[in-house]
């Protein structure tokens, strides 16, 4: 069932780990939020819905949408 819900399933590898460390330091994200963002960047995801990235609206081409702000995207 999971495969039918996703275009791609990404497993963490050393490149993603390094990307997450970089994103965490540059953008003051938790490491695990940076892992999610890094996976999105590496797989070409254009937008992510989350409340955890503060006021940032875009990071490395990924649009950050807070679903609780009331703004329509």
PDB file with SEQRES, HELIX, SHEET and CRYST1 records, atoms N, CA, C and O in Angstrom:
SEQRES   1 A   73  UNK UNK UNK UNK UNK UNK UNK UNK UNK UNK UNK UNK UNK          
SEQRES   2 A   73  UNK UNK UNK UNK UNK UNK UNK UNK UNK UNK UNK UNK UNK          
SEQRES   3 A   73  UNK UNK UNK UNK UNK UNK UNK UNK UNK UNK UNK UNK UNK          
SEQRES   4 A   73  UNK UNK UNK UNK UNK UNK UNK UNK UNK UNK UNK UNK UNK          
SEQRES   5 A   73  UNK UNK UNK UNK UNK UNK UNK UNK UNK UNK UNK UNK UNK          
SEQRES   6 A   73  UNK UNK UNK UNK UNK UNK UNK UNK                              
HELIX    1 AA1 UNK A    2  UNK A    5  1                                   4    
HELIX    2 AA2 UNK A   14  UNK A   27  1                                  14    
HELIX    3 AA3 UNK A   31  UNK A   43  1                                  13    
SHEET    1 AA1 3 UNK A  47  UNK A  49  0                                        
SHEET    2 AA1 3 UNK A  62  UNK A  65  1                                        
SHEET    3 AA1 3 UNK A  58  UNK A  59 -1                                        
CRYST1    1.000    1.000    1.000  90.00  90.00  90.00 P 1           1          
ATOM      1  N   UNK A   1       0.819  -1.197   0.000  1.00  0.00           N  
ATOM      2  CA  UNK A   1       0.000   0.000   0.000  1.00  0.00           C  
ATOM      3  C   UNK A   1       0.859   1.255   0.000  1.00  0.00           C  
ATOM      4  O   UNK A   1       0.530   2.225  -0.683  1.00  0.00           O  
ATOM      5  N   UNK A   2       1.948   1.253   0.751  1.00  0.00           N  
ATOM      6  CA  UNK A   2       2.797   2.441   0.838  1.00  0.00           C  
ATOM      7  C   UNK A   2       3.349   2.833  -0.528  1.00  0.00           C  
ATOM      8  O   UNK A   2       3.382   4.019  -0.857  1.00  0.00           O  
ATOM      9  N   UNK A   3       3.776   1.874  -1.320  1.00  0.00           N  
ATOM     10  CA  UNK A   3       4.324   2.194  -2.639  1.00  0.00           C  
ATOM     11  C   UNK A   3       3.293   2.841  -3.549  1.00  0.00           C  
ATOM     12  O   UNK A   3       3.659   3.652  -4.400  1.00  0.00           O  
ATOM     13  N   UNK A   4       2.040   2.513  -3.400  1.00  0.00           N  
ATOM     14  CA  UNK A   4       1.015   3.118  -4.241  1.00  0.00           C  
ATOM     15  C   UNK A   4       0.732   4.564  -3.843  1.00  0.00           C  
ATOM     16  O   UNK A   4       0.108   5.302  -4.606  1.00  0.00           O  
ATOM     17  N   UNK A   5       1.180   4.977  -2.666  1.00  0.00           N  
ATOM     18  CA  UNK A   5       0.929   6.343  -2.185  1.00  0.00           C  
ATOM     19  C   UNK A   5       2.082   7.294  -2.497  1.00  0.00           C  
ATOM     20  O   UNK A   5       1.932   8.504  -2.329  1.00  0.00           O  
ATOM     21  N   UNK A   6       3.211   6.786  -2.939  1.00  0.00           N  
ATOM     22  CA  UNK A   6       4.391   7.625  -3.128  1.00  0.00           C  
ATOM     23  C   UNK A   6       4.979   7.419  -4.519  1.00  0.00           C  
ATOM     24  O   UNK A   6       4.951   6.320  -5.072  1.00  0.00           O  
ATOM     25  N   UNK A   7       5.511   8.510  -5.067  1.00  0.00           N  
ATOM     26  CA  UNK A   7       6.226   8.407  -6.336  1.00  0.00           C  
ATOM     27  C   UNK A   7       7.609   7.814  -6.123  1.00  0.00           C  
ATOM     28  O   UNK A   7       8.141   7.129  -6.997  1.00  0.00           O  
ATOM     29  N   UNK A   8       8.188   8.079  -4.957  1.00  0.00           N  
ATOM     30  CA  UNK A   8       9.527   7.569  -4.659  1.00  0.00           C  
ATOM     31  C   UNK A   8       9.649   7.333  -3.165  1.00  0.00           C  
ATOM     32  O   UNK A   8       9.108   8.085  -2.354  1.00  0.00           O  
ATOM     33  N   UNK A   9      10.352   6.298  -2.822  1.00  0.00           N  
ATOM     34  CA  UNK A   9      10.673   6.034  -1.428  1.00  0.00           C  
ATOM     35  C   UNK A   9      12.181   6.175  -1.306  1.00  0.00           C  
ATOM     36  O   UNK A   9      12.937   5.457  -1.962  1.00  0.00           O  
ATOM     37  N   UNK A  10      12.610   7.099  -0.467  1.00  0.00           N  
ATOM     38  CA  UNK A  10      14.036   7.369  -0.313  1.00  0.00           C  
ATOM     39  C   UNK A  10      14.526   6.837   1.014  1.00  0.00           C  
ATOM     40  O   UNK A  10      13.926   7.089   2.059  1.00  0.00           O  
ATOM     41  N   UNK A  11      15.606   6.109   0.966  1.00  0.00           N  
ATOM     42  CA  UNK A  11      16.246   5.629   2.180  1.00  0.00           C  
ATOM     43  C   UNK A  11      17.438   6.529   2.478  1.00  0.00           C  
ATOM     44  O   UNK A  11      18.127   6.967   1.556  1.00  0.00           O  
ATOM     45  N   UNK A  12      17.687   6.808   3.746  1.00  0.00           N  
ATOM     46  CA  UNK A  12      18.828   7.658   4.084  1.00  0.00           C  
ATOM     47  C   UNK A  12      20.141   7.024   3.622  1.00  0.00           C  
ATOM     48  O   UNK A  12      20.351   5.820   3.771  1.00  0.00           O  
ATOM     49  N   UNK A  13      21.007   7.846   3.066  1.00  0.00           N  
ATOM     50  CA  UNK A  13      22.349   7.410   2.721  1.00  0.00           C  
ATOM     51  C   UNK A  13      23.329   8.480   3.205  1.00  0.00           C  
ATOM     52  O   UNK A  13      22.908   9.488   3.772  1.00  0.00           O  
ATOM     53  N   UNK A  14      24.591   8.281   2.994  1.00  0.00           N  
ATOM     54  CA  UNK A  14      25.595   9.204   3.517  1.00  0.00           C  
ATOM     55  C   UNK A  14      25.454  10.597   2.905  1.00  0.00           C  
ATOM     56  O   UNK A  14      25.715  11.589   3.585  1.00  0.00           O  
ATOM     57  N   UNK A  15      25.048  10.692   1.638  1.00  0.00           N  
ATOM     58  CA  UNK A  15      24.865  11.996   1.009  1.00  0.00           C  
ATOM     59  C   UNK A  15      23.712  12.762   1.653  1.00  0.00           C  
ATOM     60  O   UNK A  15      23.812  13.968   1.880  1.00  0.00           O  
ATOM     61  N   UNK A  16      22.624  12.064   1.945  1.00  0.00           N  
ATOM     62  CA  UNK A  16      21.494  12.708   2.611  1.00  0.00           C  
ATOM     63  C   UNK A  16      21.877  13.125   4.027  1.00  0.00           C  
ATOM     64  O   UNK A  16      21.490  14.199   4.486  1.00  0.00           O  
ATOM     65  N   UNK A  17      22.621  12.294   4.705  1.00  0.00           N  
ATOM     66  CA  UNK A  17      23.091  12.606   6.060  1.00  0.00           C  
ATOM     67  C   UNK A  17      23.922  13.899   6.042  1.00  0.00           C  
ATOM     68  O   UNK A  17      23.722  14.784   6.874  1.00  0.00           O  
ATOM     69  N   UNK A  18      24.856  13.995   5.086  1.00  0.00           N  
ATOM     70  CA  UNK A  18      25.680  15.199   4.966  1.00  0.00           C  
ATOM     71  C   UNK A  18      24.839  16.423   4.615  1.00  0.00           C  
ATOM     72  O   UNK A  18      25.058  17.503   5.163  1.00  0.00           O  
ATOM     73  N   UNK A  19      23.888  16.262   3.713  1.00  0.00           N  
ATOM     74  CA  UNK A  19      23.006  17.366   3.329  1.00  0.00           C  
ATOM     75  C   UNK A  19      22.209  17.840   4.536  1.00  0.00           C  
ATOM     76  O   UNK A  19      22.048  19.045   4.733  1.00  0.00           O  
ATOM     77  N   UNK A  20      21.712  16.919   5.341  1.00  0.00           N  
ATOM     78  CA  UNK A  20      20.929  17.275   6.530  1.00  0.00           C  
ATOM     79  C   UNK A  20      21.779  18.056   7.534  1.00  0.00           C  
ATOM     80  O   UNK A  20      21.311  19.035   8.116  1.00  0.00           O  
ATOM     81  N   UNK A  21      23.010  17.630   7.736  1.00  0.00           N  
ATOM     82  CA  UNK A  21      23.904  18.365   8.648  1.00  0.00           C  
ATOM     83  C   UNK A  21      24.124  19.794   8.153  1.00  0.00           C  
ATOM     84  O   UNK A  21      24.103  20.742   8.937  1.00  0.00           O  
ATOM     85  N   UNK A  22      24.333  19.936   6.854  1.00  0.00           N  
ATOM     86  CA  UNK A  22      24.529  21.259   6.258  1.00  0.00           C  
ATOM     87  C   UNK A  22      23.280  22.132   6.422  1.00  0.00           C  
ATOM     88  O   UNK A  22      23.376  23.278   6.859  1.00  0.00           O  
ATOM     89  N   UNK A  23      22.109  21.587   6.072  1.00  0.00           N  
ATOM     90  CA  UNK A  23      20.856  22.340   6.178  1.00  0.00           C  
ATOM     91  C   UNK A  23      20.565  22.725   7.626  1.00  0.00           C  
ATOM     92  O   UNK A  23      20.107  23.833   7.903  1.00  0.00           O  
ATOM     93  N   UNK A  24      20.832  21.810   8.537  1.00  0.00           N  
ATOM     94  CA  UNK A  24      20.596  22.064   9.957  1.00  0.00           C  
ATOM     95  C   UNK A  24      21.415  23.252  10.437  1.00  0.00           C  
ATOM     96  O   UNK A  24      20.906  24.112  11.156  1.00  0.00           O  
ATOM     97  N   UNK A  25      22.680  23.302  10.041  1.00  0.00           N  
ATOM     98  CA  UNK A  25      23.555  24.387  10.471  1.00  0.00           C  
ATOM     99  C   UNK A  25      23.194  25.712   9.798  1.00  0.00           C  
ATOM    100  O   UNK A  25      23.130  26.746  10.462  1.00  0.00           O  
ATOM    101  N   UNK A  26      22.965  25.686   8.514  1.00  0.00           N  
ATOM    102  CA  UNK A  26      22.713  26.923   7.769  1.00  0.00           C  
ATOM    103  C   UNK A  26      21.367  27.541   8.124  1.00  0.00           C  
ATOM    104  O   UNK A  26      21.260  28.760   8.259  1.00  0.00           O  
ATOM    105  N   UNK A  27      20.334  26.705   8.276  1.00  0.00           N  
ATOM    106  CA  UNK A  27      18.968  27.218   8.439  1.00  0.00           C  
ATOM    107  C   UNK A  27      18.420  27.046   9.859  1.00  0.00           C  
ATOM    108  O   UNK A  27      17.235  27.281  10.098  1.00  0.00           O  
ATOM    109  N   UNK A  28      19.266  26.642  10.790  1.00  0.00           N  
ATOM    110  CA  UNK A  28      18.870  26.458  12.195  1.00  0.00           C  
ATOM    111  C   UNK A  28      17.682  25.518  12.346  1.00  0.00           C  
ATOM    112  O   UNK A  28      16.746  25.797  13.096  1.00  0.00           O  
ATOM    113  N   UNK A  29      17.729  24.410  11.629  1.00  0.00           N  
ATOM    114  CA  UNK A  29      16.683  23.390  11.711  1.00  0.00           C  
ATOM    115  C   UNK A  29      17.156  22.265  12.612  1.00  0.00           C  
ATOM    116  O   UNK A  29      18.358  22.060  12.779  1.00  0.00           O  
ATOM    117  N   UNK A  30      16.212  21.533  13.195  1.00  0.00           N  
ATOM    118  CA  UNK A  30      16.607  20.310  13.894  1.00  0.00           C  
ATOM    119  C   UNK A  30      17.171  19.347  12.853  1.00  0.00           C  
ATOM    120  O   UNK A  30      16.841  19.438  11.670  1.00  0.00           O  
ATOM    121  N   UNK A  31      18.006  18.442  13.292  1.00  0.00           N  
ATOM    122  CA  UNK A  31      18.610  17.507  12.346  1.00  0.00           C  
ATOM    123  C   UNK A  31      17.542  16.705  11.601  1.00  0.00           C  
ATOM    124  O   UNK A  31      17.659  16.499  10.393  1.00  0.00           O  
ATOM    125  N   UNK A  32      16.512  16.255  12.301  1.00  0.00           N  
ATOM    126  CA  UNK A  32      15.500  15.396  11.668  1.00  0.00           C  
ATOM    127  C   UNK A  32      14.622  16.181  10.706  1.00  0.00           C  
ATOM    128  O   UNK A  32      14.202  15.640   9.682  1.00  0.00           O  
ATOM    129  N   UNK A  33      14.334  17.444  11.010  1.00  0.00           N  
ATOM    130  CA  UNK A  33      13.628  18.293  10.034  1.00  0.00           C  
ATOM    131  C   UNK A  33      14.509  18.492   8.805  1.00  0.00           C  
ATOM    132  O   UNK A  33      14.022  18.477   7.675  1.00  0.00           O  
ATOM    133  N   UNK A  34      15.810  18.677   9.033  1.00  0.00           N  
ATOM    134  CA  UNK A  34      16.747  18.842   7.925  1.00  0.00           C  
ATOM    135  C   UNK A  34      16.841  17.566   7.085  1.00  0.00           C  
ATOM    136  O   UNK A  34      17.035  17.646   5.872  1.00  0.00           O  
ATOM    137  N   UNK A  35      16.706  16.396   7.706  1.00  0.00           N  
ATOM    138  CA  UNK A  35      16.688  15.133   6.945  1.00  0.00           C  
ATOM    139  C   UNK A  35      15.488  15.097   6.005  1.00  0.00           C  
ATOM    140  O   UNK A  35      15.612  14.710   4.843  1.00  0.00           O  
ATOM    141  N   UNK A  36      14.331  15.500   6.512  1.00  0.00           N  
ATOM    142  CA  UNK A  36      13.124  15.528   5.679  1.00  0.00           C  
ATOM    143  C   UNK A  36      13.307  16.510   4.535  1.00  0.00           C  
ATOM    144  O   UNK A  36      13.015  16.187   3.384  1.00  0.00           O  
ATOM    145  N   UNK A  37      13.793  17.716   4.848  1.00  0.00           N  
ATOM    146  CA  UNK A  37      14.004  18.727   3.822  1.00  0.00           C  
ATOM    147  C   UNK A  37      15.046  18.261   2.812  1.00  0.00           C  
ATOM    148  O   UNK A  37      14.860  18.439   1.608  1.00  0.00           O  
ATOM    149  N   UNK A  38      16.135  17.668   3.284  1.00  0.00           N  
ATOM    150  CA  UNK A  38      17.163  17.167   2.378  1.00  0.00           C  
ATOM    151  C   UNK A  38      16.626  16.112   1.429  1.00  0.00           C  
ATOM    152  O   UNK A  38      16.974  16.104   0.248  1.00  0.00           O  
ATOM    153  N   UNK A  39      15.789  15.229   1.928  1.00  0.00           N  
ATOM    154  CA  UNK A  39      15.167  14.215   1.067  1.00  0.00           C  
ATOM    155  C   UNK A  39      14.272  14.872   0.021  1.00  0.00           C  
ATOM    156  O   UNK A  39      14.227  14.437  -1.129  1.00  0.00           O  
ATOM    157  N   UNK A  40      13.561  15.921   0.428  1.00  0.00           N  
ATOM    158  CA  UNK A  40      12.714  16.650  -0.526  1.00  0.00           C  
ATOM    159  C   UNK A  40      13.565  17.304  -1.610  1.00  0.00           C  
ATOM    160  O   UNK A  40      13.240  17.223  -2.795  1.00  0.00           O  
ATOM    161  N   UNK A  41      14.653  17.952  -1.203  1.00  0.00           N  
ATOM    162  CA  UNK A  41      15.542  18.607  -2.166  1.00  0.00           C  
ATOM    163  C   UNK A  41      16.126  17.575  -3.130  1.00  0.00           C  
ATOM    164  O   UNK A  41      16.115  17.776  -4.344  1.00  0.00           O  
ATOM    165  N   UNK A  42      16.630  16.486  -2.592  1.00  0.00           N  
ATOM    166  CA  UNK A  42      17.275  15.464  -3.423  1.00  0.00           C  
ATOM    167  C   UNK A  42      16.315  14.772  -4.377  1.00  0.00           C  
ATOM    168  O   UNK A  42      16.741  14.264  -5.415  1.00  0.00           O  
ATOM    169  N   UNK A  43      15.032  14.742  -4.050  1.00  0.00           N  
ATOM    170  CA  UNK A  43      14.073  14.041  -4.909  1.00  0.00           C  
ATOM    171  C   UNK A  43      13.237  14.974  -5.764  1.00  0.00           C  
ATOM    172  O   UNK A  43      12.362  14.518  -6.500  1.00  0.00           O  
ATOM    173  N   UNK A  44      13.493  16.288  -5.680  1.00  0.00           N  
ATOM    174  CA  UNK A  44      12.789  17.233  -6.538  1.00  0.00           C  
ATOM    175  C   UNK A  44      11.408  17.632  -6.063  1.00  0.00           C  
ATOM    176  O   UNK A  44      10.597  18.105  -6.859  1.00  0.00           O  
ATOM    177  N   UNK A  45      11.126  17.451  -4.789  1.00  0.00           N  
ATOM    178  CA  UNK A  45       9.839  17.878  -4.236  1.00  0.00           C  
ATOM    179  C   UNK A  45       9.781  19.404  -4.269  1.00  0.00           C  
ATOM    180  O   UNK A  45      10.753  20.061  -3.895  1.00  0.00           O  
ATOM    181  N   UNK A  46       8.673  19.975  -4.704  1.00  0.00           N  
ATOM    182  CA  UNK A  46       8.591  21.430  -4.847  1.00  0.00           C  
ATOM    183  C   UNK A  46       8.003  22.126  -3.630  1.00  0.00           C  
ATOM    184  O   UNK A  46       8.221  23.325  -3.458  1.00  0.00           O  
ATOM    185  N   UNK A  47       7.264  21.418  -2.779  1.00  0.00           N  
ATOM    186  CA  UNK A  47       6.642  22.047  -1.609  1.00  0.00           C  
ATOM    187  C   UNK A  47       6.489  21.031  -0.490  1.00  0.00           C  
ATOM    188  O   UNK A  47       6.303  19.836  -0.722  1.00  0.00           O  
ATOM    189  N   UNK A  48       6.573  21.545   0.733  1.00  0.00           N  
ATOM    190  CA  UNK A  48       6.378  20.708   1.917  1.00  0.00           C  
ATOM    191  C   UNK A  48       5.475  21.467   2.885  1.00  0.00           C  
ATOM    192  O   UNK A  48       5.650  22.668   3.090  1.00  0.00           O  
ATOM    193  N   UNK A  49       4.522  20.777   3.473  1.00  0.00           N  
ATOM    194  CA  UNK A  49       3.619  21.359   4.464  1.00  0.00           C  
ATOM    195  C   UNK A  49       4.134  21.014   5.856  1.00  0.00           C  
ATOM    196  O   UNK A  49       4.202  19.841   6.225  1.00  0.00           O  
ATOM    197  N   UNK A  50       4.493  22.030   6.623  1.00  0.00           N  
ATOM    198  CA  UNK A  50       5.010  21.814   7.969  1.00  0.00           C  
ATOM    199  C   UNK A  50       4.885  23.091   8.777  1.00  0.00           C  
ATOM    200  O   UNK A  50       4.891  24.191   8.224  1.00  0.00           O  
ATOM    201  N   UNK A  51       4.771  22.942  10.078  1.00  0.00           N  
ATOM    202  CA  UNK A  51       4.772  24.097  10.965  1.00  0.00           C  
ATOM    203  C   UNK A  51       6.127  24.268  11.640  1.00  0.00           C  
ATOM    204  O   UNK A  51       6.299  25.187  12.441  1.00  0.00           O  
ATOM    205  N   UNK A  52       7.084  23.412  11.336  1.00  0.00           N  
ATOM    206  CA  UNK A  52       8.333  23.336  12.078  1.00  0.00           C  
ATOM    207  C   UNK A  52       9.482  24.171  11.531  1.00  0.00           C  
ATOM    208  O   UNK A  52      10.545  24.192  12.152  1.00  0.00           O  
ATOM    209  N   UNK A  53       9.331  24.849  10.417  1.00  0.00           N  
ATOM    210  CA  UNK A  53      10.457  25.546   9.815  1.00  0.00           C  
ATOM    211  C   UNK A  53      10.415  27.055  10.048  1.00  0.00           C  
ATOM    212  O   UNK A  53      11.107  27.797   9.352  1.00  0.00           O  
ATOM    213  N   UNK A  54       9.630  27.520  10.997  1.00  0.00           N  
ATOM    214  CA  UNK A  54       9.586  28.945  11.316  1.00  0.00           C  
ATOM    215  C   UNK A  54       8.986  29.749  10.182  1.00  0.00           C  
ATOM    216  O   UNK A  54       8.066  29.297   9.500  1.00  0.00           O  
ATOM    217  N   UNK A  55       9.517  30.947   9.988  1.00  0.00           N  
ATOM    218  CA  UNK A  55       8.959  31.876   9.006  1.00  0.00           C  
ATOM    219  C   UNK A  55       9.573  31.720   7.617  1.00  0.00           C  
ATOM    220  O   UNK A  55       9.215  32.460   6.700  1.00  0.00           O  
ATOM    221  N   UNK A  56      10.482  30.782   7.451  1.00  0.00           N  
ATOM    222  CA  UNK A  56      11.123  30.604   6.146  1.00  0.00           C  
ATOM    223  C   UNK A  56      10.092  30.160   5.119  1.00  0.00           C  
ATOM    224  O   UNK A  56       9.287  29.266   5.379  1.00  0.00           O  
ATOM    225  N   UNK A  57      10.124  30.792   3.951  1.00  0.00           N  
ATOM    226  CA  UNK A  57       9.142  30.477   2.921  1.00  0.00           C  
ATOM    227  C   UNK A  57       9.681  29.569   1.825  1.00  0.00           C  
ATOM    228  O   UNK A  57       8.911  28.918   1.119  1.00  0.00           O  
ATOM    229  N   UNK A  58      11.012  29.525   1.682  1.00  0.00           N  
ATOM    230  CA  UNK A  58      11.608  28.657   0.677  1.00  0.00           C  
ATOM    231  C   UNK A  58      13.045  28.348   1.076  1.00  0.00           C  
ATOM    232  O   UNK A  58      13.775  29.220   1.547  1.00  0.00           O  
ATOM    233  N   UNK A  59      13.431  27.115   0.882  1.00  0.00           N  
ATOM    234  CA  UNK A  59      14.808  26.702   1.130  1.00  0.00           C  
ATOM    235  C   UNK A  59      15.246  25.833  -0.043  1.00  0.00           C  
ATOM    236  O   UNK A  59      14.661  24.783  -0.306  1.00  0.00           O  
ATOM    237  N   UNK A  60      16.271  26.282  -0.736  1.00  0.00           N  
ATOM    238  CA  UNK A  60      16.855  25.545  -1.861  1.00  0.00           C  
ATOM    239  C   UNK A  60      15.805  25.021  -2.832  1.00  0.00           C  
ATOM    240  O   UNK A  60      15.857  23.866  -3.254  1.00  0.00           O  
ATOM    241  N   UNK A  61      14.867  25.867  -3.176  1.00  0.00           N  
ATOM    242  CA  UNK A  61      13.868  25.518  -4.175  1.00  0.00           C  
ATOM    243  C   UNK A  61      12.647  24.799  -3.645  1.00  0.00           C  
ATOM    244  O   UNK A  61      11.709  24.556  -4.405  1.00  0.00           O  
ATOM    245  N   UNK A  62      12.624  24.452  -2.383  1.00  0.00           N  
ATOM    246  CA  UNK A  62      11.454  23.793  -1.783  1.00  0.00           C  
ATOM    247  C   UNK A  62      10.637  24.848  -1.050  1.00  0.00           C  
ATOM    248  O   UNK A  62      11.127  25.486  -0.117  1.00  0.00           O  
ATOM    249  N   UNK A  63       9.396  25.028  -1.475  1.00  0.00           N  
ATOM    250  CA  UNK A  63       8.510  25.995  -0.825  1.00  0.00           C  
ATOM    251  C   UNK A  63       8.032  25.423   0.493  1.00  0.00           C  
ATOM    252  O   UNK A  63       7.579  24.280   0.549  1.00  0.00           O  
ATOM    253  N   UNK A  64       8.130  26.216   1.566  1.00  0.00           N  
ATOM    254  CA  UNK A  64       7.721  25.798   2.900  1.00  0.00           C  
ATOM    255  C   UNK A  64       6.348  26.401   3.168  1.00  0.00           C  
ATOM    256  O   UNK A  64       6.196  27.622   3.174  1.00  0.00           O  
ATOM    257  N   UNK A  65       5.356  25.558   3.389  1.00  0.00           N  
ATOM    258  CA  UNK A  65       3.986  26.012   3.611  1.00  0.00           C  
ATOM    259  C   UNK A  65       3.544  25.580   5.002  1.00  0.00           C  
ATOM    260  O   UNK A  65       3.519  24.390   5.316  1.00  0.00           O  
ATOM    261  N   UNK A  66       3.198  26.552   5.826  1.00  0.00           N  
ATOM    262  CA  UNK A  66       2.660  26.250   7.151  1.00  0.00           C  
ATOM    263  C   UNK A  66       1.146  26.148   7.014  1.00  0.00           C  
ATOM    264  O   UNK A  66       0.495  27.151   6.722  1.00  0.00           O  
ATOM    265  N   UNK A  67       0.569  24.965   7.216  1.00  0.00           N  
ATOM    266  CA  UNK A  67      -0.871  24.795   7.008  1.00  0.00           C  
ATOM    267  C   UNK A  67      -1.711  25.486   8.083  1.00  0.00           C  
ATOM    268  O   UNK A  67      -2.934  25.544   7.954  1.00  0.00           O  
ATOM    269  N   UNK A  68      -1.087  26.011   9.138  1.00  0.00           N  
ATOM    270  CA  UNK A  68      -1.825  26.607  10.232  1.00  0.00           C  
ATOM    271  C   UNK A  68      -1.809  28.129  10.228  1.00  0.00           C  
ATOM    272  O   UNK A  68      -2.328  28.745  11.159  1.00  0.00           O  
ATOM    273  N   UNK A  69      -1.228  28.750   9.206  1.00  0.00           N  
ATOM    274  CA  UNK A  69      -1.172  30.212   9.172  1.00  0.00           C  
ATOM    275  C   UNK A  69      -2.447  30.837   8.626  1.00  0.00           C  
ATOM    276  O   UNK A  69      -2.689  32.026   8.830  1.00  0.00           O  
ATOM    277  N   UNK A  70      -3.255  30.059   7.946  1.00  0.00           N  
ATOM    278  CA  UNK A  70      -4.482  30.593   7.381  1.00  0.00           C  
ATOM    279  C   UNK A  70      -4.295  31.176   6.002  1.00  0.00           C  
ATOM    280  O   UNK A  70      -5.269  31.571   5.361  1.00  0.00           O  
ATOM    281  N   UNK A  71      -3.051  31.238   5.528  1.00  0.00           N  
ATOM    282  CA  UNK A  71      -2.797  31.748   4.166  1.00  0.00           C  
ATOM    283  C   UNK A  71      -3.091  30.655   3.168  1.00  0.00           C  
ATOM    284  O   UNK A  71      -2.761  29.490   3.392  1.00  0.00           O  
ATOM    285  N   UNK A  72      -3.713  31.030   2.064  1.00  0.00           N  
ATOM    286  CA  UNK A  72      -3.973  30.082   0.978  1.00  0.00           C  
ATOM    287  C   UNK A  72      -2.788  30.101   0.025  1.00  0.00           C  
ATOM    288  O   UNK A  72      -2.411  31.161  -0.474  1.00  0.00           O  
ATOM    289  N   UNK A  73      -2.211  28.960  -0.225  1.00  0.00           N  
ATOM    290  CA  UNK A  73      -1.048  28.864  -1.128  1.00  0.00           C  
ATOM    291  C   UNK A  73      -1.501  28.364  -2.472  1.00  0.00           C  
ATOM    292  O   UNK A  73      -0.685  28.209  -3.381  1.00  0.00           O  
TER     293      UNK A  73                                                      
END                                                                             
